């Protein structure tokens, strides 16, 4: 049930609220709506609240107001870069401790952000992606060999973190954390645990910081130590960078050797370090989450897995290890599986926007600079757009049909505009390639007692998912 709204005006013959947004009951003095959300699952709580309040409502935390939107039509409205701009919510602001010029955390107006973006863009062209492909194949093949010798249930999220971090390190920076063929690679690498701790701190709910300053200080100190360790790692990777005279530069070489085409100046070492950490953390965690969700969904849909294998047979003649770069894009049904996974469980739960001037949103007044959170879990499951079965997994939703074109705001798993994910093509290629290898090599046997629980650590990921794999050979 929502709070009553009192300020009304007559617009087009109807009474519409123009200033007082609805919100949840139970607002506390000083603390606001901390009781309205599950502190460990705020994004999922926001989607649940929309079922009773509606697609747009407000949350208050202390003096701050945040507008939440869960509908595709509203999400469409805030996309205009001329009227709206990116806003940085608490999790992203906390990640600035890693490096203030990182592509995710820096302001669009920051000259260092612009320089790094211009230098890195060519690193994600078709020509560059073709060079990353064999590296990805090698890493995934190592994982397949190790899994083939394993008879115990696997920690799906842990192994997906390991494989995507290793892909990012080798393809992007010419660096290796581990040979995934080794038995010891079956558990999270120490660097993965460091990164997860940093993400966990960035995702700390506002309620904990408001209610317990002592724990807050201890958590800040631990996070400072973790950040310092990761920064030392990035510095070591920069020191070990060596030119590859045989081929095109990887991302690290590109940043070290290429000047900004606009200013003609090289990137400062601190800027390079910030981007290395950004790609290591965001570049692996998002792909790992998508792969984990996909394997969970597919373990309950052998019919979909069968179609994927038939497609692989058609494209490769029955051997996914021979998949060439150009053939990955031909796995169109598997790509629809990935798209549908990202619809149900986007890599991040949502993103923040703010208006450049006072504006109307869904009939309500949003003031200049106020936070508006686009909750993608709600937007991607908007039944007005996706149908009454929007909560169900169905790759056929992404069959191209010009008569059923959806509005752009209905599907935004990688963000919007200039600040959308620069590594989107890298991630999609990596995810499709990895799934092709896994699904062709193994039958997935889910734990029938497992019920999906989703952790929110800036990104979204299934918690405690274990699965037994049966080698098809």
Short mmCIF file of C-alpha atoms in Angstrom, two decimals:
data_model
loop_
_atom_site.label_atom_id
_atom_site.label_comp_id
_atom_site.label_asym_id
_atom_site.label_seq_id
_atom_site.Cartn_x
_atom_site.Cartn_y
_atom_site.Cartn_z
CA UNK A 1 0.00 0.00 0.00
CA UNK A 2 1.34 3.44 -0.85
CA UNK A 3 1.33 6.71 1.02
CA UNK A 4 -1.45 9.13 0.10
CA UNK A 5 -0.62 11.88 -2.35
CA UNK A 6 -2.05 15.35 -1.84
CA UNK A 7 -0.90 17.71 -4.58
CA UNK A 8 -3.13 17.37 -7.65
CA UNK A 9 -3.67 19.30 -10.85
CA UNK A 10 -6.05 19.01 -13.78
CA UNK A 11 -4.25 17.80 -16.92
CA UNK A 12 -6.14 16.77 -20.05
CA UNK A 13 -9.36 16.48 -18.04
CA UNK A 14 -7.89 14.09 -15.46
CA UNK A 15 -6.48 14.56 -11.98
CA UNK A 16 -2.83 13.60 -11.95
CA UNK A 17 -0.21 13.82 -9.24
CA UNK A 18 2.56 16.23 -10.19
CA UNK A 19 4.72 16.43 -7.08
CA UNK A 20 3.88 13.85 -4.41
CA UNK A 21 5.17 10.43 -5.39
CA UNK A 22 3.73 7.33 -3.72
CA UNK A 23 5.98 5.34 -1.44
CA UNK A 24 5.94 2.41 0.95
CA UNK A 25 4.36 2.43 4.40
CA UNK A 26 6.56 2.26 7.48
CA UNK A 27 8.76 5.31 6.88
CA UNK A 28 10.88 6.06 9.97
CA UNK A 29 11.88 9.49 11.27
CA UNK A 30 15.43 10.37 10.18
CA UNK A 31 16.06 6.95 8.60
CA UNK A 32 13.28 6.99 6.01
CA UNK A 33 12.40 3.81 4.13
CA UNK A 34 15.15 1.49 5.39
CA UNK A 35 12.53 -1.05 6.49
CA UNK A 36 10.94 -1.20 3.04
CA UNK A 37 13.86 -3.04 1.45
CA UNK A 38 15.67 -6.27 2.19
CA UNK A 39 19.14 -4.78 2.86
CA UNK A 40 20.82 -7.73 1.14
CA UNK A 41 18.50 -7.72 -1.87
CA UNK A 42 17.50 -4.09 -2.49
CA UNK A 43 17.01 -4.38 -6.25
CA UNK A 44 14.78 -7.43 -5.93
CA UNK A 45 12.87 -5.65 -3.15
CA UNK A 46 12.30 -2.65 -5.41
CA UNK A 47 10.78 -4.88 -8.07
CA UNK A 48 8.53 -6.50 -5.46
CA UNK A 49 7.38 -3.11 -4.16
CA UNK A 50 6.28 -2.08 -7.64
CA UNK A 51 3.68 -4.86 -7.60
CA UNK A 52 1.75 -3.03 -4.86
CA UNK A 53 2.74 0.61 -5.42
CA UNK A 54 3.04 0.82 -9.19
CA UNK A 55 5.79 1.32 -11.79
CA UNK A 56 7.02 4.61 -10.25
CA UNK A 57 7.45 5.52 -6.59
CA UNK A 58 9.87 7.18 -4.20
CA UNK A 59 12.17 5.93 -1.47
CA UNK A 60 13.64 8.22 1.15
CA UNK A 61 16.83 7.65 3.12
CA UNK A 62 17.46 10.45 5.58
CA UNK A 63 17.08 13.71 3.64
CA UNK A 64 17.66 12.02 0.27
CA UNK A 65 14.87 11.04 -2.10
CA UNK A 66 15.30 8.41 -4.81
CA UNK A 67 12.74 7.87 -7.56
CA UNK A 68 12.36 4.22 -8.63
CA UNK A 69 10.97 3.24 -12.02
CA UNK A 70 10.09 -0.33 -12.98
CA UNK A 71 8.26 0.14 -16.31
CA UNK A 72 9.60 0.07 -19.87
CA UNK A 73 7.76 3.23 -20.96
CA UNK A 74 9.25 5.20 -18.08
CA UNK A 75 12.70 3.74 -18.78
CA UNK A 76 12.34 5.00 -22.34
CA UNK A 77 11.74 8.52 -21.08
CA UNK A 78 15.02 8.87 -19.17
CA UNK A 79 17.25 7.77 -22.06
CA UNK A 80 17.55 11.19 -23.69
CA UNK A 81 21.11 12.47 -23.14
CA UNK A 82 19.94 16.00 -23.90
CA UNK A 83 17.56 16.04 -20.92
CA UNK A 84 19.03 13.38 -18.64
CA UNK A 85 22.52 12.37 -17.52
CA UNK A 86 24.23 9.53 -15.71
CA UNK A 87 24.08 9.63 -11.93
CA UNK A 88 26.33 7.68 -9.59
CA UNK A 89 24.61 5.73 -6.83
CA UNK A 90 26.29 4.69 -3.56
CA UNK A 91 27.80 1.39 -4.88
CA UNK A 92 29.56 3.08 -7.80
CA UNK A 93 30.78 5.96 -5.65
CA UNK A 94 32.32 3.48 -3.22
CA UNK A 95 34.12 1.76 -6.08
CA UNK A 96 35.95 5.03 -6.80
CA UNK A 97 38.40 4.00 -4.08
CA UNK A 98 39.82 1.57 -6.64
CA UNK A 99 40.55 4.33 -9.11
CA UNK A 100 38.73 7.59 -9.69
CA UNK A 101 39.30 7.65 -13.46
CA UNK A 102 37.92 4.16 -14.16
CA UNK A 103 35.45 4.03 -17.04
CA UNK A 104 32.61 2.97 -14.75
CA UNK A 105 33.09 5.47 -11.93
CA UNK A 106 34.45 8.64 -13.57
CA UNK A 107 32.24 11.50 -14.72
CA UNK A 108 31.60 11.82 -18.45
CA UNK A 109 33.02 15.36 -18.22
CA UNK A 110 36.28 14.11 -16.72
CA UNK A 111 39.03 14.61 -19.37
CA UNK A 112 40.74 11.43 -18.19
CA UNK A 113 37.56 9.43 -18.75
CA UNK A 114 37.27 10.81 -22.29
CA UNK A 115 40.92 10.08 -23.09
CA UNK A 116 40.76 6.49 -21.81
CA UNK A 117 37.47 5.87 -23.64
CA UNK A 118 38.92 7.09 -26.95
CA UNK A 119 42.10 5.05 -26.57
CA UNK A 120 40.25 1.86 -25.64
CA UNK A 121 37.42 1.95 -28.18
CA UNK A 122 39.55 0.42 -31.00
CA UNK A 123 40.31 -2.47 -28.63
CA UNK A 124 36.76 -3.74 -29.11
CA UNK A 125 36.47 -3.60 -32.89
CA UNK A 126 35.87 -6.71 -34.99
CA UNK A 127 39.58 -6.88 -35.83
CA UNK A 128 40.58 -6.81 -32.16
CA UNK A 129 37.90 -9.32 -31.17
CA UNK A 130 39.22 -11.76 -33.77
CA UNK A 131 42.58 -11.73 -31.93
CA UNK A 132 40.96 -12.36 -28.54
CA UNK A 133 39.02 -15.39 -29.82
CA UNK A 134 41.81 -18.02 -29.70
CA UNK A 135 42.79 -16.86 -26.20
CA UNK A 136 39.19 -17.32 -25.04
CA UNK A 137 39.09 -20.77 -26.64
CA UNK A 138 42.29 -21.86 -24.89
CA UNK A 139 41.04 -20.79 -21.45
CA UNK A 140 37.63 -22.44 -21.86
CA UNK A 141 39.28 -25.63 -23.14
CA UNK A 142 41.38 -25.79 -19.96
CA UNK A 143 38.21 -25.55 -17.87
CA UNK A 144 36.50 -28.29 -19.91
CA UNK A 145 39.44 -30.65 -19.39
CA UNK A 146 39.44 -30.11 -15.63
CA UNK A 147 35.68 -30.54 -15.37
CA UNK A 148 35.97 -33.74 -17.40
CA UNK A 149 38.06 -35.26 -14.60
CA UNK A 150 35.72 -34.08 -11.82
CA UNK A 151 33.01 -36.35 -10.45
CA UNK A 152 31.85 -34.09 -7.61
CA UNK A 153 29.29 -31.28 -7.99
CA UNK A 154 30.96 -28.06 -9.06
CA UNK A 155 30.67 -24.57 -7.58
CA UNK A 156 29.20 -22.96 -10.69
CA UNK A 157 29.61 -19.30 -9.70
CA UNK A 158 33.15 -19.87 -8.42
CA UNK A 159 34.33 -21.59 -11.59
CA UNK A 160 32.62 -19.01 -13.80
CA UNK A 161 34.46 -16.26 -11.91
CA UNK A 162 37.72 -18.11 -12.44
CA UNK A 163 37.30 -18.68 -16.16
CA UNK A 164 36.11 -15.16 -16.99
CA UNK A 165 38.86 -13.52 -14.92
CA UNK A 166 41.47 -15.63 -16.67
CA UNK A 167 40.01 -14.73 -20.08
CA UNK A 168 40.09 -11.04 -19.21
CA UNK A 169 43.65 -11.22 -17.88
CA UNK A 170 45.11 -13.15 -20.84
CA UNK A 171 43.17 -11.49 -23.65
CA UNK A 172 43.23 -7.97 -22.26
CA UNK A 173 46.54 -7.74 -20.44
CA UNK A 174 48.78 -10.63 -21.52
CA UNK A 175 48.75 -11.90 -17.94
CA UNK A 176 47.79 -15.24 -16.40
CA UNK A 177 46.59 -15.99 -12.88
CA UNK A 178 46.35 -19.76 -13.29
CA UNK A 179 46.22 -22.71 -15.66
CA UNK A 180 42.59 -23.78 -15.33
CA UNK A 181 43.52 -27.35 -16.22
CA UNK A 182 45.14 -27.69 -12.80
CA UNK A 183 43.09 -29.20 -9.93
CA UNK A 184 43.93 -26.21 -7.70
CA UNK A 185 42.07 -23.92 -10.09
CA UNK A 186 38.80 -25.46 -8.93
CA UNK A 187 38.45 -23.02 -6.05
CA UNK A 188 38.27 -19.25 -6.21
CA UNK A 189 41.68 -17.72 -6.78
CA UNK A 190 42.78 -15.32 -4.02
CA UNK A 191 42.43 -12.37 -6.39
CA UNK A 192 38.81 -13.35 -7.07
CA UNK A 193 38.08 -13.32 -3.35
CA UNK A 194 39.68 -9.87 -3.06
CA UNK A 195 37.48 -8.55 -5.84
CA UNK A 196 34.34 -10.08 -4.38
CA UNK A 197 35.14 -8.47 -1.02
CA UNK A 198 35.47 -5.07 -2.71
CA UNK A 199 32.15 -5.55 -4.50
CA UNK A 200 30.52 -6.71 -1.28
CA UNK A 201 31.67 -3.55 0.48
CA UNK A 202 30.45 -1.34 -2.36
CA UNK A 203 27.03 -2.99 -2.07
CA UNK A 204 26.68 -2.48 1.69
CA UNK A 205 23.12 -1.32 2.41
CA UNK A 206 22.55 2.22 3.62
CA UNK A 207 20.74 0.85 6.69
CA UNK A 208 23.88 -0.83 8.04
CA UNK A 209 25.93 2.35 7.75
CA UNK A 210 23.21 4.41 9.41
CA UNK A 211 22.65 1.99 12.28
CA UNK A 212 26.12 0.71 13.10
CA UNK A 213 29.06 3.09 12.75
CA UNK A 214 31.45 0.70 14.50
CA UNK A 215 30.98 -2.06 11.95
CA UNK A 216 31.18 0.63 9.29
CA UNK A 217 34.69 1.64 10.40
CA UNK A 218 35.91 -1.96 10.47
CA UNK A 219 34.49 -2.60 7.00
CA UNK A 220 36.12 0.56 5.62
CA UNK A 221 39.51 -0.50 6.96
CA UNK A 222 39.21 -3.97 5.45
CA UNK A 223 38.16 -2.45 2.13
CA UNK A 224 41.13 -0.08 2.16
CA UNK A 225 43.51 -3.02 2.56
CA UNK A 226 41.79 -4.94 -0.25
CA UNK A 227 41.94 -1.94 -2.58
CA UNK A 228 45.64 -1.41 -1.84
CA UNK A 229 46.37 -5.07 -2.65
CA UNK A 230 44.48 -4.88 -5.95
CA UNK A 231 46.23 -1.65 -6.90
CA UNK A 232 49.60 -3.33 -6.27
CA UNK A 233 48.53 -6.16 -8.55
CA UNK A 234 47.60 -3.72 -11.32
CA UNK A 235 50.95 -1.95 -10.95
CA UNK A 236 52.75 -5.29 -11.29
CA UNK A 237 50.81 -6.08 -14.45
CA UNK A 238 51.80 -2.72 -15.95
CA UNK A 239 55.46 -3.32 -15.03
CA UNK A 240 55.37 -6.74 -16.73
CA UNK A 241 53.74 -5.44 -19.91
CA UNK A 242 55.84 -6.26 -22.97
CA UNK A 243 55.14 -5.22 -26.58
CA UNK A 244 53.82 -7.98 -28.84
CA UNK A 245 55.58 -7.29 -32.12
CA UNK A 246 53.83 -10.20 -33.82
CA UNK A 247 50.26 -8.91 -33.55
CA UNK A 248 47.98 -6.06 -32.63
CA UNK A 249 48.29 -4.70 -29.07
CA UNK A 250 46.07 -6.04 -26.30
CA UNK A 251 44.19 -3.57 -24.11
CA UNK A 252 47.11 -2.93 -21.76
CA UNK A 253 49.61 -2.43 -24.57
CA UNK A 254 47.16 -0.12 -26.29
CA UNK A 255 46.88 2.05 -23.18
CA UNK A 256 50.65 2.08 -22.65
CA UNK A 257 51.62 2.83 -26.24
CA UNK A 258 48.75 4.81 -27.80
CA UNK A 259 48.14 8.53 -27.36
CA UNK A 260 44.69 10.02 -27.07
CA UNK A 261 43.72 10.82 -30.69
CA UNK A 262 42.12 14.09 -29.56
CA UNK A 263 44.76 15.56 -27.23
CA UNK A 264 47.78 13.66 -28.65
CA UNK A 265 48.82 12.95 -25.05
CA UNK A 266 49.56 9.49 -23.59
CA UNK A 267 47.47 8.18 -20.74
CA UNK A 268 48.93 8.78 -17.30
CA UNK A 269 50.07 5.63 -15.52
CA UNK A 270 47.43 6.14 -12.81
CA UNK A 271 44.72 6.23 -15.50
CA UNK A 272 46.05 3.00 -17.02
CA UNK A 273 46.02 1.35 -13.59
CA UNK A 274 42.43 2.46 -12.99
CA UNK A 275 41.28 0.94 -16.27
CA UNK A 276 43.11 -2.34 -15.60
CA UNK A 277 41.25 -2.68 -12.30
CA UNK A 278 37.94 -1.68 -13.90
CA UNK A 279 38.22 -4.35 -16.58
CA UNK A 280 39.49 -7.02 -14.21
CA UNK A 281 36.59 -6.55 -11.80
CA UNK A 282 33.67 -5.43 -13.96
CA UNK A 283 34.88 -7.25 -17.07
CA UNK A 284 34.93 -10.64 -15.41
CA UNK A 285 32.18 -10.39 -12.79
CA UNK A 286 29.41 -9.43 -15.21
CA UNK A 287 30.18 -12.27 -17.62
CA UNK A 288 30.53 -14.74 -14.76
CA UNK A 289 27.11 -13.82 -13.42
CA UNK A 290 25.45 -14.22 -16.80
CA UNK A 291 27.08 -17.61 -17.38
CA UNK A 292 26.01 -18.81 -13.93
CA UNK A 293 22.40 -17.75 -14.45
CA UNK A 294 22.39 -19.30 -17.93
CA UNK A 295 23.63 -22.68 -16.67
CA UNK A 296 21.05 -22.65 -13.89
CA UNK A 297 18.21 -21.90 -16.33
CA UNK A 298 19.45 -24.40 -18.92
CA UNK A 299 19.84 -27.21 -16.37
CA UNK A 300 16.04 -27.21 -16.13
CA UNK A 301 15.47 -26.97 -19.88
CA UNK A 302 16.98 -29.99 -21.69
CA UNK A 303 14.84 -29.11 -24.72
CA UNK A 304 16.68 -25.81 -25.10
CA UNK A 305 20.06 -27.52 -24.60
CA UNK A 306 19.16 -30.01 -27.34
CA UNK A 307 18.47 -27.18 -29.78
CA UNK A 308 21.76 -25.52 -28.88
CA UNK A 309 23.66 -28.73 -29.60
CA UNK A 310 21.87 -29.16 -32.92
CA UNK A 311 22.90 -25.65 -33.87
CA UNK A 312 26.53 -26.34 -32.91
CA UNK A 313 26.46 -29.51 -35.02
CA UNK A 314 25.18 -27.55 -37.99
CA UNK A 315 27.80 -24.80 -37.67
CA UNK A 316 30.87 -26.86 -36.73
CA UNK A 317 30.12 -30.37 -37.92
CA UNK A 318 30.09 -31.62 -34.31
CA UNK A 319 33.24 -30.17 -32.77
CA UNK A 320 32.86 -26.85 -30.91
CA UNK A 321 36.62 -26.73 -30.29
CA UNK A 322 36.98 -25.80 -33.96
CA UNK A 323 34.64 -22.81 -33.68
CA UNK A 324 36.18 -19.96 -35.65
CA UNK A 325 35.63 -16.35 -34.69
CA UNK A 326 33.10 -15.78 -37.49
CA UNK A 327 31.15 -18.91 -36.57
CA UNK A 328 30.33 -17.73 -33.04
CA UNK A 329 28.05 -15.04 -34.47
CA UNK A 330 26.20 -17.75 -36.43
CA UNK A 331 25.08 -19.45 -33.19
CA UNK A 332 21.91 -17.36 -33.29
CA UNK A 333 19.75 -19.59 -31.13
CA UNK A 334 22.43 -19.73 -28.44
CA UNK A 335 22.65 -15.94 -28.61
CA UNK A 336 18.90 -15.78 -27.97
CA UNK A 337 19.46 -17.97 -24.90
CA UNK A 338 21.99 -15.39 -23.67
CA UNK A 339 19.69 -12.47 -24.47
CA UNK A 340 16.83 -14.08 -22.56
CA UNK A 341 19.12 -14.80 -19.60
CA UNK A 342 20.12 -11.13 -19.56
CA UNK A 343 16.48 -10.10 -19.74
CA UNK A 344 15.56 -12.08 -16.64
CA UNK A 345 18.80 -11.37 -14.82
CA UNK A 346 20.69 -8.35 -16.24
CA UNK A 347 24.38 -8.04 -15.40
CA UNK A 348 23.56 -5.18 -13.03
CA UNK A 349 20.22 -4.68 -11.35
CA UNK A 350 19.79 -1.20 -12.83
CA UNK A 351 21.35 2.22 -13.31
CA UNK A 352 20.90 5.78 -12.08
CA UNK A 353 19.86 8.82 -14.11
CA UNK A 354 19.13 12.42 -13.13
CA UNK A 355 17.35 15.24 -14.98
CA UNK A 356 19.33 18.28 -16.07
CA UNK A 357 16.33 20.46 -15.12
CA UNK A 358 13.02 20.00 -13.32
CA UNK A 359 10.95 17.65 -15.42
CA UNK A 360 7.83 15.49 -15.45
CA UNK A 361 8.18 11.73 -15.26
CA UNK A 362 5.09 9.58 -15.40
CA UNK A 363 2.95 12.51 -14.24
CA UNK A 364 5.18 13.40 -11.28
CA UNK A 365 7.66 16.21 -10.83
CA UNK A 366 11.29 15.17 -10.54
CA UNK A 367 13.62 17.97 -9.56
CA UNK A 368 16.89 18.81 -11.25
CA UNK A 369 19.69 16.53 -10.06
CA UNK A 370 17.45 14.05 -8.19
CA UNK A 371 18.34 10.39 -8.46
CA UNK A 372 16.14 8.22 -10.63
CA UNK A 373 16.89 4.50 -10.45
CA UNK A 374 15.94 2.41 -13.47
CA UNK A 375 15.29 -1.01 -11.96
CA UNK A 376 16.04 -3.36 -14.84
CA UNK A 377 14.59 -6.40 -13.10
CA UNK A 378 11.25 -4.61 -13.18
CA UNK A 379 11.68 -3.09 -16.65
CA UNK A 380 12.79 -6.37 -18.23
CA UNK A 381 9.75 -8.14 -16.76
CA UNK A 382 7.18 -5.48 -17.63
CA UNK A 383 4.17 -7.59 -18.60
CA UNK A 384 2.79 -4.81 -20.81
CA UNK A 385 5.83 -5.31 -23.04
CA UNK A 386 6.96 -8.90 -22.53
CA UNK A 387 3.60 -10.59 -21.98
CA UNK A 388 1.89 -12.33 -19.09
CA UNK A 389 4.68 -14.93 -18.95
CA UNK A 390 7.40 -12.31 -18.54
CA UNK A 391 8.84 -14.15 -15.52
CA UNK A 392 9.43 -17.32 -17.55
CA UNK A 393 12.57 -18.30 -19.48
CA UNK A 394 11.78 -18.35 -23.21
CA UNK A 395 14.56 -17.68 -25.77
CA UNK A 396 11.93 -17.44 -28.53
CA UNK A 397 11.12 -13.91 -27.32
CA UNK A 398 14.18 -12.74 -29.23
CA UNK A 399 13.21 -14.10 -32.63
CA UNK A 400 13.30 -11.04 -34.86
CA UNK A 401 9.80 -9.99 -35.87
CA UNK A 402 9.39 -6.45 -37.29
CA UNK A 403 5.71 -6.50 -36.29
CA UNK A 404 6.66 -6.89 -32.63
CA UNK A 405 9.36 -4.25 -32.25
CA UNK A 406 9.75 -3.22 -28.62
CA UNK A 407 10.53 0.25 -27.40
CA UNK A 408 14.27 0.78 -26.83
CA UNK A 409 13.94 1.20 -23.08
CA UNK A 410 12.42 -2.27 -22.62
CA UNK A 411 15.78 -4.06 -22.82
CA UNK A 412 18.99 -2.44 -21.59
CA UNK A 413 21.23 -5.04 -19.93
CA UNK A 414 24.39 -3.09 -20.77
CA UNK A 415 23.20 0.42 -19.91
CA UNK A 416 22.42 3.27 -22.27
CA UNK A 417 24.02 5.91 -24.45
CA UNK A 418 27.64 6.99 -24.19
CA UNK A 419 27.95 5.29 -20.80
CA UNK A 420 26.84 1.87 -21.99
CA UNK A 421 29.30 -0.98 -21.48
CA UNK A 422 32.36 -0.50 -23.71
CA UNK A 423 33.15 -4.23 -23.53
CA UNK A 424 29.69 -5.43 -24.55
CA UNK A 425 30.86 -7.31 -27.67
CA UNK A 426 33.76 -8.87 -25.77
CA UNK A 427 31.38 -10.13 -23.08
CA UNK A 428 28.76 -11.50 -25.50
CA UNK A 429 31.37 -13.31 -27.59
CA UNK A 430 32.96 -14.78 -24.45
CA UNK A 431 29.61 -15.92 -23.01
CA UNK A 432 28.34 -17.54 -26.23
CA UNK A 433 31.68 -19.28 -26.83
CA UNK A 434 31.90 -20.58 -23.25
CA UNK A 435 28.33 -21.90 -23.24
CA UNK A 436 28.87 -23.63 -26.60
CA UNK A 437 31.81 -25.56 -25.18
CA UNK A 438 30.14 -26.45 -21.88
CA UNK A 439 26.77 -27.51 -23.29
CA UNK A 440 28.35 -29.66 -25.98
CA UNK A 441 30.75 -31.37 -23.57
CA UNK A 442 28.45 -32.01 -20.59
CA UNK A 443 24.95 -32.90 -19.52
CA UNK A 444 23.82 -30.59 -16.72
CA UNK A 445 22.37 -32.28 -13.63
CA UNK A 446 20.80 -29.72 -11.28
CA UNK A 447 20.36 -30.17 -7.56
CA UNK A 448 16.59 -30.58 -7.42
CA UNK A 449 16.56 -29.30 -3.82
CA UNK A 450 18.16 -26.00 -4.84
CA UNK A 451 15.94 -22.92 -4.98
CA UNK A 452 17.33 -19.89 -6.75
CA UNK A 453 18.64 -17.24 -4.38
CA UNK A 454 20.26 -14.18 -5.92
CA UNK A 455 23.09 -12.23 -4.32
CA UNK A 456 23.46 -8.54 -5.07
CA UNK A 457 27.10 -7.41 -5.14
CA UNK A 458 26.74 -4.44 -7.51
CA UNK A 459 26.14 -7.22 -10.02
CA UNK A 460 23.62 -10.05 -9.62
CA UNK A 461 24.58 -13.71 -9.18
CA UNK A 462 22.98 -16.99 -8.03
CA UNK A 463 24.06 -17.86 -4.50
CA UNK A 464 25.19 -21.36 -3.51
CA UNK A 465 24.57 -22.92 -6.93
CA UNK A 466 26.20 -26.33 -7.31
CA UNK A 467 25.69 -28.71 -10.19
CA UNK A 468 26.90 -32.11 -11.27
CA UNK A 469 28.21 -32.45 -14.83
CA UNK A 470 28.19 -35.68 -16.84
CA UNK A 471 30.68 -35.90 -19.68
CA UNK A 472 28.91 -36.67 -22.94
CA UNK A 473 31.99 -38.42 -24.28
#
